[in-house]
mmCIF file with all atom_site columns, C-alpha atoms and ligand atoms in Angstrom:
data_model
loop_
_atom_site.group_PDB
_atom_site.id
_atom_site.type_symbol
_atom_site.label_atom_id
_atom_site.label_alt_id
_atom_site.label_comp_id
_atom_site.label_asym_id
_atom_site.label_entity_id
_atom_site.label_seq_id
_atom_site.pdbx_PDB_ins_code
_atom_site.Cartn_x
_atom_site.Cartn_y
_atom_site.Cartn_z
_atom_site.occupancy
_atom_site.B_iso_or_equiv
_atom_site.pdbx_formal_charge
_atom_site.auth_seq_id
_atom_site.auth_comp_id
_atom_site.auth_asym_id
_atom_site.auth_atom_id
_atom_site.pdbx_PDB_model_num
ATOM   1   C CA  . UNK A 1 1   ? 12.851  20.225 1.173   1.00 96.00 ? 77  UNK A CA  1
ATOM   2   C CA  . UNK A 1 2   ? 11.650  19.606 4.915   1.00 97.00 ? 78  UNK A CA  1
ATOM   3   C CA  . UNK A 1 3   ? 11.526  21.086 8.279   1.00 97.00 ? 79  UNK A CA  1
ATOM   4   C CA  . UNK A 1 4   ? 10.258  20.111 11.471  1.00 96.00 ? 80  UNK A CA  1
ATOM   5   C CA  . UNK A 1 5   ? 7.855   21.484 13.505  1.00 95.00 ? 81  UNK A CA  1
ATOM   6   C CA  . UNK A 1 6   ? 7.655   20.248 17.422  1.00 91.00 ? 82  UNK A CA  1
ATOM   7   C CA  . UNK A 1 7   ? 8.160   16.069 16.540  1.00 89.00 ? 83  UNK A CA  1
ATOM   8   C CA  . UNK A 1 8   ? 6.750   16.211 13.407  1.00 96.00 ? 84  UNK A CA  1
ATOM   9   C CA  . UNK A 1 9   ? 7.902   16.814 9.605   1.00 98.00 ? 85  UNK A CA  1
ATOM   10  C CA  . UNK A 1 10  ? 6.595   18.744 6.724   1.00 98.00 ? 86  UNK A CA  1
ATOM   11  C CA  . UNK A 1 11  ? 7.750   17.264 3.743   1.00 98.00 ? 87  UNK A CA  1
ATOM   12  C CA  . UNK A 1 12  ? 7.902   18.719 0.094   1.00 98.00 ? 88  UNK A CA  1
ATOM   13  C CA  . UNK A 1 13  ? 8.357   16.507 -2.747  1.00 98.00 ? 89  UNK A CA  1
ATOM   14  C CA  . UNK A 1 14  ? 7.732   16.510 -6.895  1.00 98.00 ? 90  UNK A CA  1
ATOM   15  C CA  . UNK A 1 15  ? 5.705   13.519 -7.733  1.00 98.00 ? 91  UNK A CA  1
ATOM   16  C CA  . UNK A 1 16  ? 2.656   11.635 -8.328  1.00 98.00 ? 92  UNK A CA  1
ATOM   17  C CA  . UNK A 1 17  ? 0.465   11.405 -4.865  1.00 98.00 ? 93  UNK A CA  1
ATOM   18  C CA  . UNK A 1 18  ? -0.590  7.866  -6.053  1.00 98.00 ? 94  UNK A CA  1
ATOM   19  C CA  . UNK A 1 19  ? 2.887   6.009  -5.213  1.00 98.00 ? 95  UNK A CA  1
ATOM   20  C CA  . UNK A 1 20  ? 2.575   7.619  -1.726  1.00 98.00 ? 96  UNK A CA  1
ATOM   21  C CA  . UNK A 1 21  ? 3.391   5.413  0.571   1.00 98.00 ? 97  UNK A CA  1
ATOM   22  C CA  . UNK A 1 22  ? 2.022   7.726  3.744   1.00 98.00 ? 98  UNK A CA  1
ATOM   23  C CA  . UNK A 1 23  ? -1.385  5.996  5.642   1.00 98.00 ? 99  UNK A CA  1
ATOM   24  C CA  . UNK A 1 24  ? -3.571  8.413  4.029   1.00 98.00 ? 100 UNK A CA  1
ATOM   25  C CA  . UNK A 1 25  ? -3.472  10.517 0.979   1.00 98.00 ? 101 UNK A CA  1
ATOM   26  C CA  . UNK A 1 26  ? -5.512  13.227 0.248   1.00 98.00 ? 102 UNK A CA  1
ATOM   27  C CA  . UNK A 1 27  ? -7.568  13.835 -2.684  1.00 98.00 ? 103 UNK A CA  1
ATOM   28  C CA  . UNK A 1 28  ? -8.625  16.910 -4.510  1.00 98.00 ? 104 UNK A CA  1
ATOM   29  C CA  . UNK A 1 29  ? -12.689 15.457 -4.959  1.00 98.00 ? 105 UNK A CA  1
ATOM   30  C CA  . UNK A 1 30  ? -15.675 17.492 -6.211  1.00 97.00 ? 106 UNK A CA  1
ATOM   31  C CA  . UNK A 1 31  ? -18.169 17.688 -4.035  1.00 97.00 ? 107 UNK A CA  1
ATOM   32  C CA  . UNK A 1 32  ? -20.471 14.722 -5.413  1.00 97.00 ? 108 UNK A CA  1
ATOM   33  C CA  . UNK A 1 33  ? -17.211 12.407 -4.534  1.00 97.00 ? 109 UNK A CA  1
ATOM   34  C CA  . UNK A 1 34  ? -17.712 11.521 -8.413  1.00 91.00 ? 110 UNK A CA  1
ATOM   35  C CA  . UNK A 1 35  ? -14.607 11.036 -9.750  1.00 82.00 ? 111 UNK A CA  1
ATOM   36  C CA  . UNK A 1 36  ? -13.066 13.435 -12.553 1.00 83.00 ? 112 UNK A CA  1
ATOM   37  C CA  . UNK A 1 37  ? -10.248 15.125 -13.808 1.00 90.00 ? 113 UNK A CA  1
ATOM   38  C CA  . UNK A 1 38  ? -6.662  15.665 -12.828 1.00 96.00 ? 114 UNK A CA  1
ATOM   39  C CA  . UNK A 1 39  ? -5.512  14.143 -9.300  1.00 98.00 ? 115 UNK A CA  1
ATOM   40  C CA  . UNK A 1 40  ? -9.216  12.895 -8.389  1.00 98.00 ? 116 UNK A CA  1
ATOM   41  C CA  . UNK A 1 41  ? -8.621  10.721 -11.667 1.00 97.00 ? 117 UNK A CA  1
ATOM   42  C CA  . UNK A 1 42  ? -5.724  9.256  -11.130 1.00 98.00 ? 118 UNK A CA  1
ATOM   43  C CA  . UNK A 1 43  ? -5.891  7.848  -7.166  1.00 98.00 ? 119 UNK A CA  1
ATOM   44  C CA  . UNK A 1 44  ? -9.453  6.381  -8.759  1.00 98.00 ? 120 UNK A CA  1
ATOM   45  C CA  . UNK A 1 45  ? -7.890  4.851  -11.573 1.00 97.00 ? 121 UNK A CA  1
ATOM   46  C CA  . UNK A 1 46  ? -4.477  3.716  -9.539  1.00 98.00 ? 122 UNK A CA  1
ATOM   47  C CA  . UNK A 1 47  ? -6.749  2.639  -6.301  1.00 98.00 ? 123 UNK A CA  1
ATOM   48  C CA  . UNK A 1 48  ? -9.381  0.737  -8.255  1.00 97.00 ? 124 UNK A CA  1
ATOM   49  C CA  . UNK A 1 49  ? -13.534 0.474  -7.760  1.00 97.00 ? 125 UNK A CA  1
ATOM   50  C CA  . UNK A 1 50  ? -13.568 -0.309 -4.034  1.00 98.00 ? 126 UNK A CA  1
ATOM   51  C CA  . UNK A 1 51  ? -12.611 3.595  -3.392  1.00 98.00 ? 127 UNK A CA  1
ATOM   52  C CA  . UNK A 1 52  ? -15.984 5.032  -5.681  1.00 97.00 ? 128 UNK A CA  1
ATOM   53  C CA  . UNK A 1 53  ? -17.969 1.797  -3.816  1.00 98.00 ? 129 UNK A CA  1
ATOM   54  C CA  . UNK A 1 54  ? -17.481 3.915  -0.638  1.00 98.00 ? 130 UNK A CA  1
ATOM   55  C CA  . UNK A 1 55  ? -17.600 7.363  -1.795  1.00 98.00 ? 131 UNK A CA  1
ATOM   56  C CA  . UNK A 1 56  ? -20.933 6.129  -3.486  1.00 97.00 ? 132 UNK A CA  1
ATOM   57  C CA  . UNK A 1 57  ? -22.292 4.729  -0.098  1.00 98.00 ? 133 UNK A CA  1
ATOM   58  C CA  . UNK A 1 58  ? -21.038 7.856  1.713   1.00 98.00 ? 134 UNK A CA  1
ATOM   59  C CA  . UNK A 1 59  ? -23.138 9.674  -1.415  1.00 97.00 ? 135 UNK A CA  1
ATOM   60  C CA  . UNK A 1 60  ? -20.877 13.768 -1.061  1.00 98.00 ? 136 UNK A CA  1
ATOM   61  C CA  . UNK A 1 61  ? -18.912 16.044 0.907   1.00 98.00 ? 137 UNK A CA  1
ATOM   62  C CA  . UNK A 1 62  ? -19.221 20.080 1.356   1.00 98.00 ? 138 UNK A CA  1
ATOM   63  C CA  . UNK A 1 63  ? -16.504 22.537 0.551   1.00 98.00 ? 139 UNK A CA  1
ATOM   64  C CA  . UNK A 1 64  ? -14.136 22.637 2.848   1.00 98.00 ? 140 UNK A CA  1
ATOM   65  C CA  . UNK A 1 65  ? -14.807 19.384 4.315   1.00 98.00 ? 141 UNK A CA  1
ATOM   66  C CA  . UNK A 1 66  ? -13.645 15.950 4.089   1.00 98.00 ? 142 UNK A CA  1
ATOM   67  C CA  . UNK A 1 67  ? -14.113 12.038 4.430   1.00 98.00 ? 143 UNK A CA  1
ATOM   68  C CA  . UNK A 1 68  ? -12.091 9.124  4.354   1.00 98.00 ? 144 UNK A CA  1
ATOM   69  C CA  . UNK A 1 69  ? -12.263 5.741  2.255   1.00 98.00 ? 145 UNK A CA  1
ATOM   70  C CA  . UNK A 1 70  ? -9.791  2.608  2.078   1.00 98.00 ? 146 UNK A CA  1
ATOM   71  C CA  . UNK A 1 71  ? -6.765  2.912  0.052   1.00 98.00 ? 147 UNK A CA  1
ATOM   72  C CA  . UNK A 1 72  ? -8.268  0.155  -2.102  1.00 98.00 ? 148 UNK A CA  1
ATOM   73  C CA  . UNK A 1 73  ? -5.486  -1.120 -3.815  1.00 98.00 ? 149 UNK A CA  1
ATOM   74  C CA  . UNK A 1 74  ? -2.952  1.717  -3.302  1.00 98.00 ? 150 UNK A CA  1
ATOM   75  C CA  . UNK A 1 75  ? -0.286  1.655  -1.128  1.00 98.00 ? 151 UNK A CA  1
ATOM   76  C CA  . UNK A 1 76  ? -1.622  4.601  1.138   1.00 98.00 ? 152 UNK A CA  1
ATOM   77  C CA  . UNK A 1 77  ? -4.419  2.414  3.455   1.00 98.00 ? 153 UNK A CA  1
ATOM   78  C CA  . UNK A 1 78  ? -6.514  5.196  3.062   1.00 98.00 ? 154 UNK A CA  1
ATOM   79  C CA  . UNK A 1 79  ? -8.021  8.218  0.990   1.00 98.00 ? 155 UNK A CA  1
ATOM   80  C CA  . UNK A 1 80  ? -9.140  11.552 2.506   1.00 98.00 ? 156 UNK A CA  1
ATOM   81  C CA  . UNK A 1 81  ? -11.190 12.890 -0.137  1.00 98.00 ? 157 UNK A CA  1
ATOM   82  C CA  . UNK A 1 82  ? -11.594 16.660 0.650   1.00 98.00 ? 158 UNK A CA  1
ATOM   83  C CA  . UNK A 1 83  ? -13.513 19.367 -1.793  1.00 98.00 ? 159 UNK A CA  1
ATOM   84  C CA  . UNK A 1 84  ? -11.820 22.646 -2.223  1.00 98.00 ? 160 UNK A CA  1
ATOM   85  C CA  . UNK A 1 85  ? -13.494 25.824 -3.069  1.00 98.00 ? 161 UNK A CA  1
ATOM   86  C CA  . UNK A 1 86  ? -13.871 26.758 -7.204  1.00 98.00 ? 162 UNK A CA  1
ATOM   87  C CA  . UNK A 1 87  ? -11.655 30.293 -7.061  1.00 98.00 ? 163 UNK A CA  1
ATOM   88  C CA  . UNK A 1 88  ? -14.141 33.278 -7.860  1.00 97.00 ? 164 UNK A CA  1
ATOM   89  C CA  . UNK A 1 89  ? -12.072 36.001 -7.217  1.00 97.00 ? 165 UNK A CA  1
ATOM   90  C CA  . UNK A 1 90  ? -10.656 35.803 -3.573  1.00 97.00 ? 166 UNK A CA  1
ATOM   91  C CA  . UNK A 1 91  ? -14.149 37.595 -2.087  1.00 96.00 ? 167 UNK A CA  1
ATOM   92  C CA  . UNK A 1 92  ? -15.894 34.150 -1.422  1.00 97.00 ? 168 UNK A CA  1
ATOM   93  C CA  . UNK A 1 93  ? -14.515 32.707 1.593   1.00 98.00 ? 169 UNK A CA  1
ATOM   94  C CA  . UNK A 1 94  ? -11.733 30.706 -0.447  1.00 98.00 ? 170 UNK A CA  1
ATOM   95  C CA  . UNK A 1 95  ? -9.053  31.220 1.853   1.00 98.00 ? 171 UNK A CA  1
ATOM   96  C CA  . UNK A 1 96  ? -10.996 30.336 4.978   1.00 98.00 ? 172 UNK A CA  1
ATOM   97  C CA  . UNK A 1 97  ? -12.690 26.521 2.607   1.00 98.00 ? 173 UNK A CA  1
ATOM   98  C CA  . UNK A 1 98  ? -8.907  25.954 1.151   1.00 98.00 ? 174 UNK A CA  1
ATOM   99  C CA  . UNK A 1 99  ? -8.017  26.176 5.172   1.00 98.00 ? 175 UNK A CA  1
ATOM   100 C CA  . UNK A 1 100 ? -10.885 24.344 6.333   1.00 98.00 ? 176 UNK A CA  1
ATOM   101 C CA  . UNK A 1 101 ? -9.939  21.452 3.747   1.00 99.00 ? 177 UNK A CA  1
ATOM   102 C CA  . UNK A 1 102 ? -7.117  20.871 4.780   1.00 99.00 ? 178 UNK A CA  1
ATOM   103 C CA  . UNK A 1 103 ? -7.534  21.153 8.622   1.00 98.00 ? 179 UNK A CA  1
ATOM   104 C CA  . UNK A 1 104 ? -10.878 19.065 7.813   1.00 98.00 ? 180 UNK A CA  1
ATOM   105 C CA  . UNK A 1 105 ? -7.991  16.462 6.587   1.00 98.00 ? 181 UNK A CA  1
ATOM   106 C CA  . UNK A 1 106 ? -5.167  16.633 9.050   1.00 98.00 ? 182 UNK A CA  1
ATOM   107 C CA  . UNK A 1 107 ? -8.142  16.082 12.074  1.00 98.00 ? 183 UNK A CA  1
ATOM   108 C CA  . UNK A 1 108 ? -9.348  12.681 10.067  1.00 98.00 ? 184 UNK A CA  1
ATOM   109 C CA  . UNK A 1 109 ? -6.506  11.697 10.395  1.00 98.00 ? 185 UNK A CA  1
ATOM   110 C CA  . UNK A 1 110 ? -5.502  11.704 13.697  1.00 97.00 ? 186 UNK A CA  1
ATOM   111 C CA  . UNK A 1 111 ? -8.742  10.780 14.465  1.00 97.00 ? 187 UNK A CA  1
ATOM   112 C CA  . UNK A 1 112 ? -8.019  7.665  12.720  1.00 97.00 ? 188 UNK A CA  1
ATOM   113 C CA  . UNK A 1 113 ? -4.539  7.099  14.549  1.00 97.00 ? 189 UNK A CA  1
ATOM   114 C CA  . UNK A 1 114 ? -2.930  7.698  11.454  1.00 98.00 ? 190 UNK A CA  1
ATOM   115 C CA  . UNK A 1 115 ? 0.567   9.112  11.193  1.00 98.00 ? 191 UNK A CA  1
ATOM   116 C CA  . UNK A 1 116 ? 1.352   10.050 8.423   1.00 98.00 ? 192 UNK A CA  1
ATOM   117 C CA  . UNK A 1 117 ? -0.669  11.814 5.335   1.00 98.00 ? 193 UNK A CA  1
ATOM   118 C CA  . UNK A 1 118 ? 0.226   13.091 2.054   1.00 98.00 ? 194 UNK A CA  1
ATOM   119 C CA  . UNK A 1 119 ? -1.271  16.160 0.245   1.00 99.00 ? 195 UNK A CA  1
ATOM   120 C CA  . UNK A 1 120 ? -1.387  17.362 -3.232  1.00 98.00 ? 196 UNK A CA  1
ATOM   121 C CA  . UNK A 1 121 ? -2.179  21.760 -4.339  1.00 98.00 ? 197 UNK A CA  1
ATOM   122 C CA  . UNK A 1 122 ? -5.618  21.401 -3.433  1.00 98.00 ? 198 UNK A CA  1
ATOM   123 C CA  . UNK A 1 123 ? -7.716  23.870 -5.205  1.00 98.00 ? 199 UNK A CA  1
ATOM   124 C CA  . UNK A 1 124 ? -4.789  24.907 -7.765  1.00 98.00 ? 200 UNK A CA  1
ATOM   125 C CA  . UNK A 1 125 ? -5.360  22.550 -10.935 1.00 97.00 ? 201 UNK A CA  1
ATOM   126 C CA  . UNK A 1 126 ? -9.148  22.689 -12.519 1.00 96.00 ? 202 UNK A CA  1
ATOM   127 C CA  . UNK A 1 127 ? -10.241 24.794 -9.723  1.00 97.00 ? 203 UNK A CA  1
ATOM   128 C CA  . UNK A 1 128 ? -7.983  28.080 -10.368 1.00 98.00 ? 204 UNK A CA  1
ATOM   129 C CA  . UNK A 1 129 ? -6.680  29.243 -6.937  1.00 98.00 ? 205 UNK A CA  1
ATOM   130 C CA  . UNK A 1 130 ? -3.552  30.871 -7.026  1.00 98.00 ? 206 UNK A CA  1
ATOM   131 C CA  . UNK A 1 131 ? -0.301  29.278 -6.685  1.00 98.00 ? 207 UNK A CA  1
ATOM   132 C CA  . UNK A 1 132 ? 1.696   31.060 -4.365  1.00 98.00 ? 208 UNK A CA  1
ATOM   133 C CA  . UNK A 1 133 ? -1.704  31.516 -2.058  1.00 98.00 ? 209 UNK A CA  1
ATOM   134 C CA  . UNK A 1 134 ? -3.101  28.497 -2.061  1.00 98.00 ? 210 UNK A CA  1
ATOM   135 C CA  . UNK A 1 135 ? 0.531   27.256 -0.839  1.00 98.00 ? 211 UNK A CA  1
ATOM   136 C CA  . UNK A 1 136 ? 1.137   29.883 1.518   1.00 98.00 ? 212 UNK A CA  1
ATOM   137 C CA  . UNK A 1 137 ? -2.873  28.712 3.296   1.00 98.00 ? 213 UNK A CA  1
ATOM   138 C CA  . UNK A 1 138 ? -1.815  24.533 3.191   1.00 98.00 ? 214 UNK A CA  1
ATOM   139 C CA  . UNK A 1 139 ? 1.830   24.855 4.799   1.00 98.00 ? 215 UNK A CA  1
ATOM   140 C CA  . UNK A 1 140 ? 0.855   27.633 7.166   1.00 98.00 ? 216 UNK A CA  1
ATOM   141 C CA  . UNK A 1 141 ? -2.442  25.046 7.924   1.00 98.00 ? 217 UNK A CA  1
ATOM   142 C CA  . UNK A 1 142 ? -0.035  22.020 8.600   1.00 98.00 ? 218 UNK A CA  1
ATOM   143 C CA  . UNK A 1 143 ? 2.678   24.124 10.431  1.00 98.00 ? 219 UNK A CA  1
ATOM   144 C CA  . UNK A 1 144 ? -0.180  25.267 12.810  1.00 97.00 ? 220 UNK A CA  1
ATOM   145 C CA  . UNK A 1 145 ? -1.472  22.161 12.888  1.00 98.00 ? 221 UNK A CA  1
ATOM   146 C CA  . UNK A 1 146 ? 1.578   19.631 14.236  1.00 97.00 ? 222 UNK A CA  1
ATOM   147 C CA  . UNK A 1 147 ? 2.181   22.672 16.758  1.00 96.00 ? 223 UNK A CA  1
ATOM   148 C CA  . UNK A 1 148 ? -0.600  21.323 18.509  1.00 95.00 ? 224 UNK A CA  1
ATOM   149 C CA  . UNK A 1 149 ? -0.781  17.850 17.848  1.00 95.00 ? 225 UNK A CA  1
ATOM   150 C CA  . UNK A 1 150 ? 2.747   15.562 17.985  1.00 93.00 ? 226 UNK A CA  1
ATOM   151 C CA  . UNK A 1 151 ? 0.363   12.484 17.477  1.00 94.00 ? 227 UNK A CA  1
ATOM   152 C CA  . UNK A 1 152 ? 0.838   13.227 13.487  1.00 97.00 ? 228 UNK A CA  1
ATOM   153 C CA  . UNK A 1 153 ? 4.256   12.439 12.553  1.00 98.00 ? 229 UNK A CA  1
ATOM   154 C CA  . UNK A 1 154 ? 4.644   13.884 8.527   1.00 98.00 ? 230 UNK A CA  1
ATOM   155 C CA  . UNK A 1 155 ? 2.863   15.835 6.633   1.00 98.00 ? 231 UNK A CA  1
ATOM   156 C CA  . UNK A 1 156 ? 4.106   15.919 2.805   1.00 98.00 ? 232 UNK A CA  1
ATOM   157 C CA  . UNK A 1 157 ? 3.131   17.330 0.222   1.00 98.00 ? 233 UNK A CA  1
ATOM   158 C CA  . UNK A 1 158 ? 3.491   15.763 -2.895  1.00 98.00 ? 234 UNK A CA  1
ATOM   159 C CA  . UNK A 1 159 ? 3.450   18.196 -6.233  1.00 98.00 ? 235 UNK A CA  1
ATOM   160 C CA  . UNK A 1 160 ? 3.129   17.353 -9.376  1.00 98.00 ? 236 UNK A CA  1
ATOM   161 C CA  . UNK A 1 161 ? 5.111   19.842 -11.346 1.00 98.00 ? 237 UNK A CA  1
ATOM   162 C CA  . UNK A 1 162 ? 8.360   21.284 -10.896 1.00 98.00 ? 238 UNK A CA  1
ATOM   163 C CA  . UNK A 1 163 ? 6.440   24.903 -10.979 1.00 98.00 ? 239 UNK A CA  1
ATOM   164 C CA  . UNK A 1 164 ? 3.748   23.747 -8.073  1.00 98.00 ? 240 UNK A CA  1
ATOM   165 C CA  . UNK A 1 165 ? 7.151   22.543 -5.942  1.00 98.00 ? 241 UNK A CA  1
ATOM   166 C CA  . UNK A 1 166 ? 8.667   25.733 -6.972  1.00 98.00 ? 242 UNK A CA  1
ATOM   167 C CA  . UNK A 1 167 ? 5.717   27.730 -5.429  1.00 98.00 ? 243 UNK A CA  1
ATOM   168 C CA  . UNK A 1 168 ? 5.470   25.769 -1.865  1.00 98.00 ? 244 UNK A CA  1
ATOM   169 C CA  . UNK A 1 169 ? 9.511   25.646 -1.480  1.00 98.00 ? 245 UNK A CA  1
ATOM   170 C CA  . UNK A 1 170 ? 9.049   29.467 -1.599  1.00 98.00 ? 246 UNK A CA  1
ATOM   171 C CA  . UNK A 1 171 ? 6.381   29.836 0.641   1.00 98.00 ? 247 UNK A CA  1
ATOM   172 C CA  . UNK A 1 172 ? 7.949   27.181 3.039   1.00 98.00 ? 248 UNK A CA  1
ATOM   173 C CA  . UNK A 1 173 ? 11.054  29.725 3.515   1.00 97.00 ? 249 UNK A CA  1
ATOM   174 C CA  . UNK A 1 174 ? 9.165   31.948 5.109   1.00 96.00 ? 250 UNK A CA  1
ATOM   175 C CA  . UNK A 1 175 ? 8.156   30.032 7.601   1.00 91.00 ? 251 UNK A CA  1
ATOM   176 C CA  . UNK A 1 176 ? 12.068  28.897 8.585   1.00 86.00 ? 252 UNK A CA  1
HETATM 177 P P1  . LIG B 2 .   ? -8.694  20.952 -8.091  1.00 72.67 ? 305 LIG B P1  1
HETATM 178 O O1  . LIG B 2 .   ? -10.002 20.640 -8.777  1.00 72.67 ? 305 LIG B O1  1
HETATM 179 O O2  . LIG B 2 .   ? -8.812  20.924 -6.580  1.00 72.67 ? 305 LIG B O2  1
HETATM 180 O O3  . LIG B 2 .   ? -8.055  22.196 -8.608  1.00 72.67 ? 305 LIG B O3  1
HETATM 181 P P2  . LIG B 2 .   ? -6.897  19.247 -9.678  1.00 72.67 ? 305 LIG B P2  1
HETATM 182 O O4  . LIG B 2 .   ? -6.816  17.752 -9.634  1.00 72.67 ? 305 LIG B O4  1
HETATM 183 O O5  . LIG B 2 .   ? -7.384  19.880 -10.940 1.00 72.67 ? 305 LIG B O5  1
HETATM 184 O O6  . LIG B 2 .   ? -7.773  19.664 -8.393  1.00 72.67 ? 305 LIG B O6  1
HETATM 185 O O7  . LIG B 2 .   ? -5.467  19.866 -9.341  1.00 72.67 ? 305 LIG B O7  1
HETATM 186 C C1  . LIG B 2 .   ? -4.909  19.903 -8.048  1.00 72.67 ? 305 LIG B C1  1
HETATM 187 C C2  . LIG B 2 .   ? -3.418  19.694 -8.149  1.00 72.67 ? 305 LIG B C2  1
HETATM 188 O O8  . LIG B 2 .   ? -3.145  18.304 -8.274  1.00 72.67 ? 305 LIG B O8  1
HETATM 189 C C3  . LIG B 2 .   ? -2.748  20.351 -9.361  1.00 72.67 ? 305 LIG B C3  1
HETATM 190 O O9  . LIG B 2 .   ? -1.515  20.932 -8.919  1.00 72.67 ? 305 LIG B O9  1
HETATM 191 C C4  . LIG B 2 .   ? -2.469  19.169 -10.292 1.00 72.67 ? 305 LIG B C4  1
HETATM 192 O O10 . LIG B 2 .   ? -1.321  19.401 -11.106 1.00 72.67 ? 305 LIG B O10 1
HETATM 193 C C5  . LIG B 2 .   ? -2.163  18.107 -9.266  1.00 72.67 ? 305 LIG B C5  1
HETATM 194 N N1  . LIG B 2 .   ? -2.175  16.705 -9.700  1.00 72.67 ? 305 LIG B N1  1
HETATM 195 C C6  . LIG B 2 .   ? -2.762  16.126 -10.774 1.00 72.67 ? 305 LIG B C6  1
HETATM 196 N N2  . LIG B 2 .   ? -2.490  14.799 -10.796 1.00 72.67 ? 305 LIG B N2  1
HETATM 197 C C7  . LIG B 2 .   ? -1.714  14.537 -9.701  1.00 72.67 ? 305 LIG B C7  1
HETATM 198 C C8  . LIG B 2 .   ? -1.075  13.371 -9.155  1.00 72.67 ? 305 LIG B C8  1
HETATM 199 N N3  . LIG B 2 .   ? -1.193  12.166 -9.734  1.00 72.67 ? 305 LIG B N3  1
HETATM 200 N N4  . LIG B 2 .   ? -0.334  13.509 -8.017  1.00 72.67 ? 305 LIG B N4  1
HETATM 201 C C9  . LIG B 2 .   ? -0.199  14.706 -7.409  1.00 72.67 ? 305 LIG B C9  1
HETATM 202 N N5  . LIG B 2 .   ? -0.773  15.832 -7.865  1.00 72.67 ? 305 LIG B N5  1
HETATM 203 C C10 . LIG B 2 .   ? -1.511  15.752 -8.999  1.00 72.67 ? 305 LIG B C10 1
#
């Protein structure tokens, strides 16, 4: 499922982020940029040591924000490594981090020049945000986000289960 907004695409596909092929993909790090389970594991095992060799040298990143690495050997040139918020409950500020992560992203990357980046459900594996909310906060974040800048050409978000996809192609109809 796609749509456009202004000259650029949002783009929702079922798959693993690793075989992206977009400049940048996005990781789902803790904030000691340490490596561990789920998504963080795999773009460190698929990209190699060069990626922790920089995330070591650039030593962690706050909630809600995010830095950028080489691809290492991935296809994507580069990783964004951004640090959701742990879901306590909804009364912590999660919605306004999850935002912040992924605006924190998208502005890396056109800082960079780069045009195109891939995302996977920040904040919805180990860290326990709901579904259907957490997907609602990235696409409504990306929509706003190529509204104002047409320098970023897709934006796709790349889901790793059929019931993740399931969850973003329903909050992406609203937006249509
Ligand atoms: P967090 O700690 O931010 O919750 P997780 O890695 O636990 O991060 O989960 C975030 C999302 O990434 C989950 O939807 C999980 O299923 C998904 N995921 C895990 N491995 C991959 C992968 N290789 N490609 C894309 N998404 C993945």
């Amino acid at each position: 499922m796609q749509i456009e907004i202004n000259q650029g695409l949002i783009v929702l596909a079922e798959g693993d982020i690793t075989e992206e092929e977009t400049d940048a993909i996005v990781n789902a790090a803790n904030s000691r940029l340490r490596g561990g389970a789920g998504v963080d594991g795999a773009i460190h095992r698929a990209g190699g040591p060069s990626i922790m060799a920089e995330c070591r040298r650039i030593g962690g990143c706050l909630t809600g924000q995010a830095v950028i690495t080489t691809g290492g050997e991935l296809k994507a040139k580069h990783v964004i490594h951004t640090v959701g918020p742990v879901y306590r409950g909804g009364t912590r500020g999660e919605a306004d981090l999850l935002r912040s992560a992924y605006l924190s992203s998208l502005k890396l990357a056109t800082a960079g020049g780069l045009k195109s980046i891939a995302f996977p459900a920040i904040s919805t594996g180990v860290y326990g945000y709901p579904l259907a909310e957490a997907a609602r906060i990235a696409l409504a974040t990306a929509i706003d986000y190529l509204r104002d800048h047409t320098d970023l050409e897709v934006v796709r978000f790349v889901l790793f289960d059929r019931r993740t996809y399931d969850a973003f192609a329903g909050e992406l109809k609203k937006f249509i």
